[in-house]
mmCIF file of C-alpha atoms in Angstrom:
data_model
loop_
_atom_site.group_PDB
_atom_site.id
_atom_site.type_symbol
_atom_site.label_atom_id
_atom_site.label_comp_id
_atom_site.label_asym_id
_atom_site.label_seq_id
_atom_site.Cartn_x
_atom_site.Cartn_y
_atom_site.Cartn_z
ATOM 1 C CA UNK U 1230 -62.085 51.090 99.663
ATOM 2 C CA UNK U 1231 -65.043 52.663 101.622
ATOM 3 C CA UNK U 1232 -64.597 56.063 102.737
ATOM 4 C CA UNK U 1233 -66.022 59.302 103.224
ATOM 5 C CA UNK U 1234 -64.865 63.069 102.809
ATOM 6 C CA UNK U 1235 -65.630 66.422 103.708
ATOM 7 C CA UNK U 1236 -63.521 68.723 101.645
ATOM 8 C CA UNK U 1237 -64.506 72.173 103.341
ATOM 9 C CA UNK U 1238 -62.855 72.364 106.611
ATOM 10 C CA UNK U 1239 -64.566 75.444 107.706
ATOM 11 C CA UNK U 1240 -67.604 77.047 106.275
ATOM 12 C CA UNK U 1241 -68.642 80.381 107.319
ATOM 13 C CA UNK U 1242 -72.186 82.000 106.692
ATOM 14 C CA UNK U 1243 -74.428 85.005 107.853
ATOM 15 C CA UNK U 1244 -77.251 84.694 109.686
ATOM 16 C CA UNK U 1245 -80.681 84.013 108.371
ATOM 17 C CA UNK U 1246 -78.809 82.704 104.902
ATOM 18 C CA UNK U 1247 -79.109 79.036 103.454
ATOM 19 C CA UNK U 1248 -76.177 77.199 104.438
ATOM 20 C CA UNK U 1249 -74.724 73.606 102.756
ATOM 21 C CA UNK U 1250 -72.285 71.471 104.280
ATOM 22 C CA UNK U 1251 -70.782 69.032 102.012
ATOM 23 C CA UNK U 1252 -70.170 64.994 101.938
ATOM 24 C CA UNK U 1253 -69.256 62.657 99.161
ATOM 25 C CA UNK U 1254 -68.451 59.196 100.022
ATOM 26 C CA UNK U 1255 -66.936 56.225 98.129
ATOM 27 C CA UNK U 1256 -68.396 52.495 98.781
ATOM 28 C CA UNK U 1257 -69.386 49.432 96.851
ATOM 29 C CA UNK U 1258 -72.938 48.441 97.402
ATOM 30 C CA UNK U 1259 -75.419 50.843 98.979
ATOM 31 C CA UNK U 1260 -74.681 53.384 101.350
ATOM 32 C CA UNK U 1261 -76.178 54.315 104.573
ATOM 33 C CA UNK U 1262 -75.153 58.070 105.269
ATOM 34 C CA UNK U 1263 -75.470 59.806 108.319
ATOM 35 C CA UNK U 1264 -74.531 63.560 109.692
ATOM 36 C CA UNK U 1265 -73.878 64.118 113.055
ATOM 37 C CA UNK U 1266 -73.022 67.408 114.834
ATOM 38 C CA UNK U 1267 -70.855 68.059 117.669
ATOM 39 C CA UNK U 1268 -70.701 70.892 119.826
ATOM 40 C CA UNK U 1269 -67.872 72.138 122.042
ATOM 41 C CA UNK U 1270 -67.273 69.388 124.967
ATOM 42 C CA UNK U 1271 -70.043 67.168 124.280
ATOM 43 C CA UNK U 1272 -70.780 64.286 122.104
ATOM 44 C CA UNK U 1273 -71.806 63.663 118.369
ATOM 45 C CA UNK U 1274 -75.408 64.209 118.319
ATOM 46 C CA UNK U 1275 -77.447 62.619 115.536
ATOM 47 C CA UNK U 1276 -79.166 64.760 112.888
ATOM 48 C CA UNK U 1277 -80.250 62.464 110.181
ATOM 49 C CA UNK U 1278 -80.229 59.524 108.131
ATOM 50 C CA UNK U 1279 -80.082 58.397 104.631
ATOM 51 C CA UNK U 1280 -81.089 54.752 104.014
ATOM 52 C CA UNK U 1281 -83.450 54.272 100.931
ATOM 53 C CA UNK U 1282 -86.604 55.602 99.652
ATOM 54 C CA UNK U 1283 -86.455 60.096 99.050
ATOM 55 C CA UNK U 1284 -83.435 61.568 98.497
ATOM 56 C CA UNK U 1285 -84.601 64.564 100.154
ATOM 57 C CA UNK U 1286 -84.152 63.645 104.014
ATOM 58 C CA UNK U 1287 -85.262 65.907 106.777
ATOM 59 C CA UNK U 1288 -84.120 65.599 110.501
ATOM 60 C CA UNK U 1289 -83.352 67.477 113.646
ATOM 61 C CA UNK U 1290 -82.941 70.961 114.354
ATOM 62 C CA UNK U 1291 -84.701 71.752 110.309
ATOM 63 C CA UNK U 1292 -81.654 70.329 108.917
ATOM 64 C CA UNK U 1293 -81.761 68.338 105.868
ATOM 65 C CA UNK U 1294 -79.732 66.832 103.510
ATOM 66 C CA UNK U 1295 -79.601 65.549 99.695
ATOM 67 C CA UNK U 1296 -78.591 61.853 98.630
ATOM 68 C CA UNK U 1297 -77.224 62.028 95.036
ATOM 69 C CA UNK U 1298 -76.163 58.590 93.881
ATOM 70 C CA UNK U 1299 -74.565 59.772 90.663
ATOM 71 C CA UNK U 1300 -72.640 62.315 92.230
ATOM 72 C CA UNK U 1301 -71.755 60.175 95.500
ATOM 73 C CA UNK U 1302 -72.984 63.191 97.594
ATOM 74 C CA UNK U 1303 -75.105 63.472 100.298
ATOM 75 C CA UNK U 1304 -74.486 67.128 101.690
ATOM 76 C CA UNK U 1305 -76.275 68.968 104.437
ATOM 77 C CA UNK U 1306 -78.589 71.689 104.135
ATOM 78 C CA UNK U 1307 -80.076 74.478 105.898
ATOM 79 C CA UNK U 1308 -82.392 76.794 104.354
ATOM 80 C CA UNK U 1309 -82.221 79.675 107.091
ATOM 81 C CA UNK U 1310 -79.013 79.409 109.534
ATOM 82 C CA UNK U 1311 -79.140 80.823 113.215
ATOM 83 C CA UNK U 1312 -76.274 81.478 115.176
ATOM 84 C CA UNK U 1313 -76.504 78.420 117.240
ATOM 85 C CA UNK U 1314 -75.895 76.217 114.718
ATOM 86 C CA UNK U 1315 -72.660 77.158 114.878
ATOM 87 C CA UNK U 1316 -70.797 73.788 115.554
ATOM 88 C CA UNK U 1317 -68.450 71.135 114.200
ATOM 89 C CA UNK U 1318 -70.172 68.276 111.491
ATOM 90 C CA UNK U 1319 -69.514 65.150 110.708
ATOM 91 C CA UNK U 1320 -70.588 63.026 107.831
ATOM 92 C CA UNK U 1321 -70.307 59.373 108.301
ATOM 93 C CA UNK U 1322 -71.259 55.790 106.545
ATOM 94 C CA UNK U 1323 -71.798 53.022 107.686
ATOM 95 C CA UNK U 1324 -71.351 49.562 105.979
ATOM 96 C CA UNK U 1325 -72.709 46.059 106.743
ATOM 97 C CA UNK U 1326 -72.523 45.897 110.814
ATOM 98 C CA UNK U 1327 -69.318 47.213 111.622
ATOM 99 C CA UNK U 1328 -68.295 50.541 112.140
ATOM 100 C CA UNK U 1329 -69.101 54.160 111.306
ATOM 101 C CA UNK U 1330 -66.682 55.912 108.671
ATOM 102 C CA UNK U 1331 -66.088 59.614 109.812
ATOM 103 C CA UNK U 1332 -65.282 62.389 107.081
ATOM 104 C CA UNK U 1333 -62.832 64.824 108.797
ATOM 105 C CA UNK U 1334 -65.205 67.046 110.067
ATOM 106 C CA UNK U 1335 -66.683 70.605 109.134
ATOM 107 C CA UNK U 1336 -66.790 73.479 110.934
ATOM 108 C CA UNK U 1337 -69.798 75.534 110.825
ATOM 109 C CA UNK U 1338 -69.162 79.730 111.812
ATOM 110 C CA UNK U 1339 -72.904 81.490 111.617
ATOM 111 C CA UNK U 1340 -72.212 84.753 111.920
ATOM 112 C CA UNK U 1341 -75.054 87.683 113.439
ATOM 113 C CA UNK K 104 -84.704 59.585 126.328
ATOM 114 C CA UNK K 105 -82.295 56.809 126.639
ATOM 115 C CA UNK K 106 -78.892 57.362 126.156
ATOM 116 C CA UNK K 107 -75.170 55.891 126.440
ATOM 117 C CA UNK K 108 -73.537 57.170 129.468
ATOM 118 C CA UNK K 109 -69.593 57.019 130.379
ATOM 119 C CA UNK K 110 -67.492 57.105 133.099
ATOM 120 C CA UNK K 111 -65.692 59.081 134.385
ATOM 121 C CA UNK K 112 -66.089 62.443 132.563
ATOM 122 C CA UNK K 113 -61.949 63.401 132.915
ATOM 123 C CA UNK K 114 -59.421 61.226 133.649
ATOM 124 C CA UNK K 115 -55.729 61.940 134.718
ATOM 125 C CA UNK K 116 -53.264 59.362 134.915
ATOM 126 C CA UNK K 117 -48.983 59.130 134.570
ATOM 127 C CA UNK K 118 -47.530 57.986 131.797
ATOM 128 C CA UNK K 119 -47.195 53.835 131.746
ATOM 129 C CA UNK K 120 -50.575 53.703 134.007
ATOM 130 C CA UNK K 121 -53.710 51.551 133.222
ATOM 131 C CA UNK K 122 -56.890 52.847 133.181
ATOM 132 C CA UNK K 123 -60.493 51.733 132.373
ATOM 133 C CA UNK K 124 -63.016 54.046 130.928
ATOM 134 C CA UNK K 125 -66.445 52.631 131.013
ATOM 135 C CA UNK K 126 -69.480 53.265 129.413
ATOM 136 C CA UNK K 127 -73.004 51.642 129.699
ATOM 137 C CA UNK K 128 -74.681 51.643 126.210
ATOM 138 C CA UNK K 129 -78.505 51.408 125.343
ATOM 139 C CA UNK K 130 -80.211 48.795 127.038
ATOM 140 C CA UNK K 131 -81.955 46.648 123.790
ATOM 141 C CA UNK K 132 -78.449 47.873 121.509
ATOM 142 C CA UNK K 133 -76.395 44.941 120.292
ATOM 143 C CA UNK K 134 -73.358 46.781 118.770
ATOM 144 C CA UNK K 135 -70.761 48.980 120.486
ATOM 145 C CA UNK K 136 -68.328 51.165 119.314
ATOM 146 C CA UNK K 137 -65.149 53.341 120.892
ATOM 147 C CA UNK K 138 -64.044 56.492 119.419
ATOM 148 C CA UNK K 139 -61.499 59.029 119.992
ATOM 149 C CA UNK K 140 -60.964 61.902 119.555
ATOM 150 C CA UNK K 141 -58.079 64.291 119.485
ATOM 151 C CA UNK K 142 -57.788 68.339 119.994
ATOM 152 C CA UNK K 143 -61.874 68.276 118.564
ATOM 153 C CA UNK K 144 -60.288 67.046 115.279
ATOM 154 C CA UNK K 145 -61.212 63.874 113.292
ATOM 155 C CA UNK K 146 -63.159 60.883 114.982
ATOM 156 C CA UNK K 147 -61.094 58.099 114.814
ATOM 157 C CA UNK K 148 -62.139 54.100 115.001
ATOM 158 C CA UNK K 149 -60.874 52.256 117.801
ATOM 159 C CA UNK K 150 -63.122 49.084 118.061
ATOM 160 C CA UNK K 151 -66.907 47.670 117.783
ATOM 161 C CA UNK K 152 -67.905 44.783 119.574
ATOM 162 C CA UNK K 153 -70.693 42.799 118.806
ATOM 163 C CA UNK K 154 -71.437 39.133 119.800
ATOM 164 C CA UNK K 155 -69.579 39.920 122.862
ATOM 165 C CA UNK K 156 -66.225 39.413 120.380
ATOM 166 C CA UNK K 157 -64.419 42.259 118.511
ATOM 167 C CA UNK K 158 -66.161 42.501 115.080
ATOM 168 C CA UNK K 159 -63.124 44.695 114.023
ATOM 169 C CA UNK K 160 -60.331 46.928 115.484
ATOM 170 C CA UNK K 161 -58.255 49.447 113.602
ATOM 171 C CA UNK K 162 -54.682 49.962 113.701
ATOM 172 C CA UNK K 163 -54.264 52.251 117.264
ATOM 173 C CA UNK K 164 -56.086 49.455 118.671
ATOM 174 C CA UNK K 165 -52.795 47.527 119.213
ATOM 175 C CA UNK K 166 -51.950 45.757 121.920
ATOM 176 C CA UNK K 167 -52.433 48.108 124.876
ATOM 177 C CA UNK K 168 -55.791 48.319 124.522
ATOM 178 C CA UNK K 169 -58.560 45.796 125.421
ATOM 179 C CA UNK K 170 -62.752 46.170 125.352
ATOM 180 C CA UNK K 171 -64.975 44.130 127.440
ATOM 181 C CA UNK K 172 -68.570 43.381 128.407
ATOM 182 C CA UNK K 173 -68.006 42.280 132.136
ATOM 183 C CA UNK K 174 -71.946 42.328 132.702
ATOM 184 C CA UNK K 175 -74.197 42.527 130.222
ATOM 185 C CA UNK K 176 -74.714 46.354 130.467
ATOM 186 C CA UNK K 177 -71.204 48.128 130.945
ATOM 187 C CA UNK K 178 -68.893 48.149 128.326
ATOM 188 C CA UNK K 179 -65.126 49.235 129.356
ATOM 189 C CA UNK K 180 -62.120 50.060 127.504
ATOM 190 C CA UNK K 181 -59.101 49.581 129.097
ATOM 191 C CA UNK K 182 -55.688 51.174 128.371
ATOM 192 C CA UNK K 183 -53.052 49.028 129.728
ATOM 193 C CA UNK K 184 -49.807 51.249 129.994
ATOM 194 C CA UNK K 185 -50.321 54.834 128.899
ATOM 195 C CA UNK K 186 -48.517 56.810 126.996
ATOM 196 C CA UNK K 187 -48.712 60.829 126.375
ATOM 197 C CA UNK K 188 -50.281 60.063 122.659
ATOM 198 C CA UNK K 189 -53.244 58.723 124.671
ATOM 199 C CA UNK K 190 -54.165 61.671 125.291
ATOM 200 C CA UNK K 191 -57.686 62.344 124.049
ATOM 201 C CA UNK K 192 -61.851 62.155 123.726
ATOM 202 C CA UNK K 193 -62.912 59.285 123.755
ATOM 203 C CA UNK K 194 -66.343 58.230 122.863
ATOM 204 C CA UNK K 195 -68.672 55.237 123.180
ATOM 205 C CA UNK K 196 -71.248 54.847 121.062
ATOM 206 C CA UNK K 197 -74.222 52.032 120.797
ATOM 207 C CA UNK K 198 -76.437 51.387 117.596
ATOM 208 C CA UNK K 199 -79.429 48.861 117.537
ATOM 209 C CA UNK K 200 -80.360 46.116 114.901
ATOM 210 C CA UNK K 201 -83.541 47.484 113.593
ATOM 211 C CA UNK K 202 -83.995 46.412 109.768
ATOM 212 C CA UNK K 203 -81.069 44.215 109.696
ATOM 213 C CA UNK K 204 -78.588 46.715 111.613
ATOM 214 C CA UNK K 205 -77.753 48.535 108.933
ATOM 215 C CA UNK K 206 -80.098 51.427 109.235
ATOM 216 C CA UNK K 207 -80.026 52.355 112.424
ATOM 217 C CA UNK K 208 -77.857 55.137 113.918
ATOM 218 C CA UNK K 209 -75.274 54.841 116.539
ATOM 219 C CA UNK K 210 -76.051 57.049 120.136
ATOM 220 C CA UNK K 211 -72.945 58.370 121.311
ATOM 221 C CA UNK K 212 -71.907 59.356 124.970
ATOM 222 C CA UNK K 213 -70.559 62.421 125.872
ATOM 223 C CA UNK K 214 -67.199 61.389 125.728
ATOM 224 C CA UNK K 215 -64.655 60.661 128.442
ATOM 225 C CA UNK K 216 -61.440 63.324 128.585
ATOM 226 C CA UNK K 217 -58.028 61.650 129.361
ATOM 227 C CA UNK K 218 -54.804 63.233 129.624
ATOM 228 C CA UNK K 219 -52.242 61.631 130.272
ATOM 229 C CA UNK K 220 -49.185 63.597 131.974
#
């Protein structure tokens, strides 16, 4: 069965410091991974995409995350956090044309 | 930008009410999704829509619920008889068919609020 997870529900870091966020997902065939954030009130906002090619991807906001196949990961990356990326994040994959599996959700504290 | 839009932003309604929450998704998009979402906890399926059919529905899509494309551009979600549970986010989100579908990402609204009382 396809699914993903996020086993941290909170993760808390300092200002200025690297911060990871992590996803590992379970699928058969190749996955298309995506992170989303969401911040209070408002939608989930797209950050960035996995679908072949690097496993290094880069997106919005300087955030960017690792694919590793043999380790069914793709977990998000920051190399210098800022307060206001305090928010929740979601990891999600998506298979064939249907819908968007969400992991549970992370919550990001970035502390001054 | 473009972006998915939905209607209204809150929405309070009694118990055993109907109510329709709409949404107009991308222009050129092809697949549409609703989400909820409870207390800002996990995103939950409801339904995507494609081929102006349901391409799948999870289990709390049940009976109750219905999706439509009345027009070509909205895309509504309709509740049928309410019930406190109901209560939640919910979410419509669009995603195009660049590359075969697959790789494209899906644009979400910001969300429409019901509480049901």
């Amino acid at each position: 069965a396809q699914s993903v997870a996020q086993p941290e529900d909170q993760v808390n870091v300092a200002e200025g410091n690297p911060l990871t966020v992590k996803c590992t997902y379970s699928v058969s065939g190749n996955p298309y991974l995506f992170w989303y954030v969401q911040y209070p009130n408002r939608g989930l906002q797209f950050l960035l995409k996995y679908i072949t090619g690097d496993n290094l991807v880069k997106g919005s906001y300087g955030f960017e995350a690792e694919f590793n196949k043999s380790q069914t990961s793709f977990h998000l990356k920051k190399p210098s956090a800022l307060v206001s990326d305090s928010a929740l994040y979601f990891c999600a994959v998506r298979f064939y044309f249907n819908k968007f599996y969400f992991g549970s959700g992370t919550k990001l504290n970035v502390k001054p | 930008e473009p972006e998915v839009t939905q209607t209204p932003s809150h929405q309070v309604t009694q118990m055993g009410q109907e109510v329709i929450l709409r949404c107009v998704p991308i222009s050129n998009h092809l697949y549409f999704y609703w989400y909820r979402q409870i207390l800002g906890q996990k995103v939950e399926f409801l339904v995507s829509f494609y081929n102006n059919e349901i391409s799948e529905k999870s289990e709390i899509f049940d009976d109750q619920f219905s999706v439509e494309r009345p027009d070509g551009s909205n895309f509504t979600l309709k509740i049928r008889s309410t019930k406190l549970e109901d209560s939640a986010m919910y979410f419509c989100a669009s995603s195009g068919a660049g590359g075969g579908g697959l790789n494209t990402e899906a644009f979400f609204g910001q969300g429409t609020r019901l509480t049901v009382v």
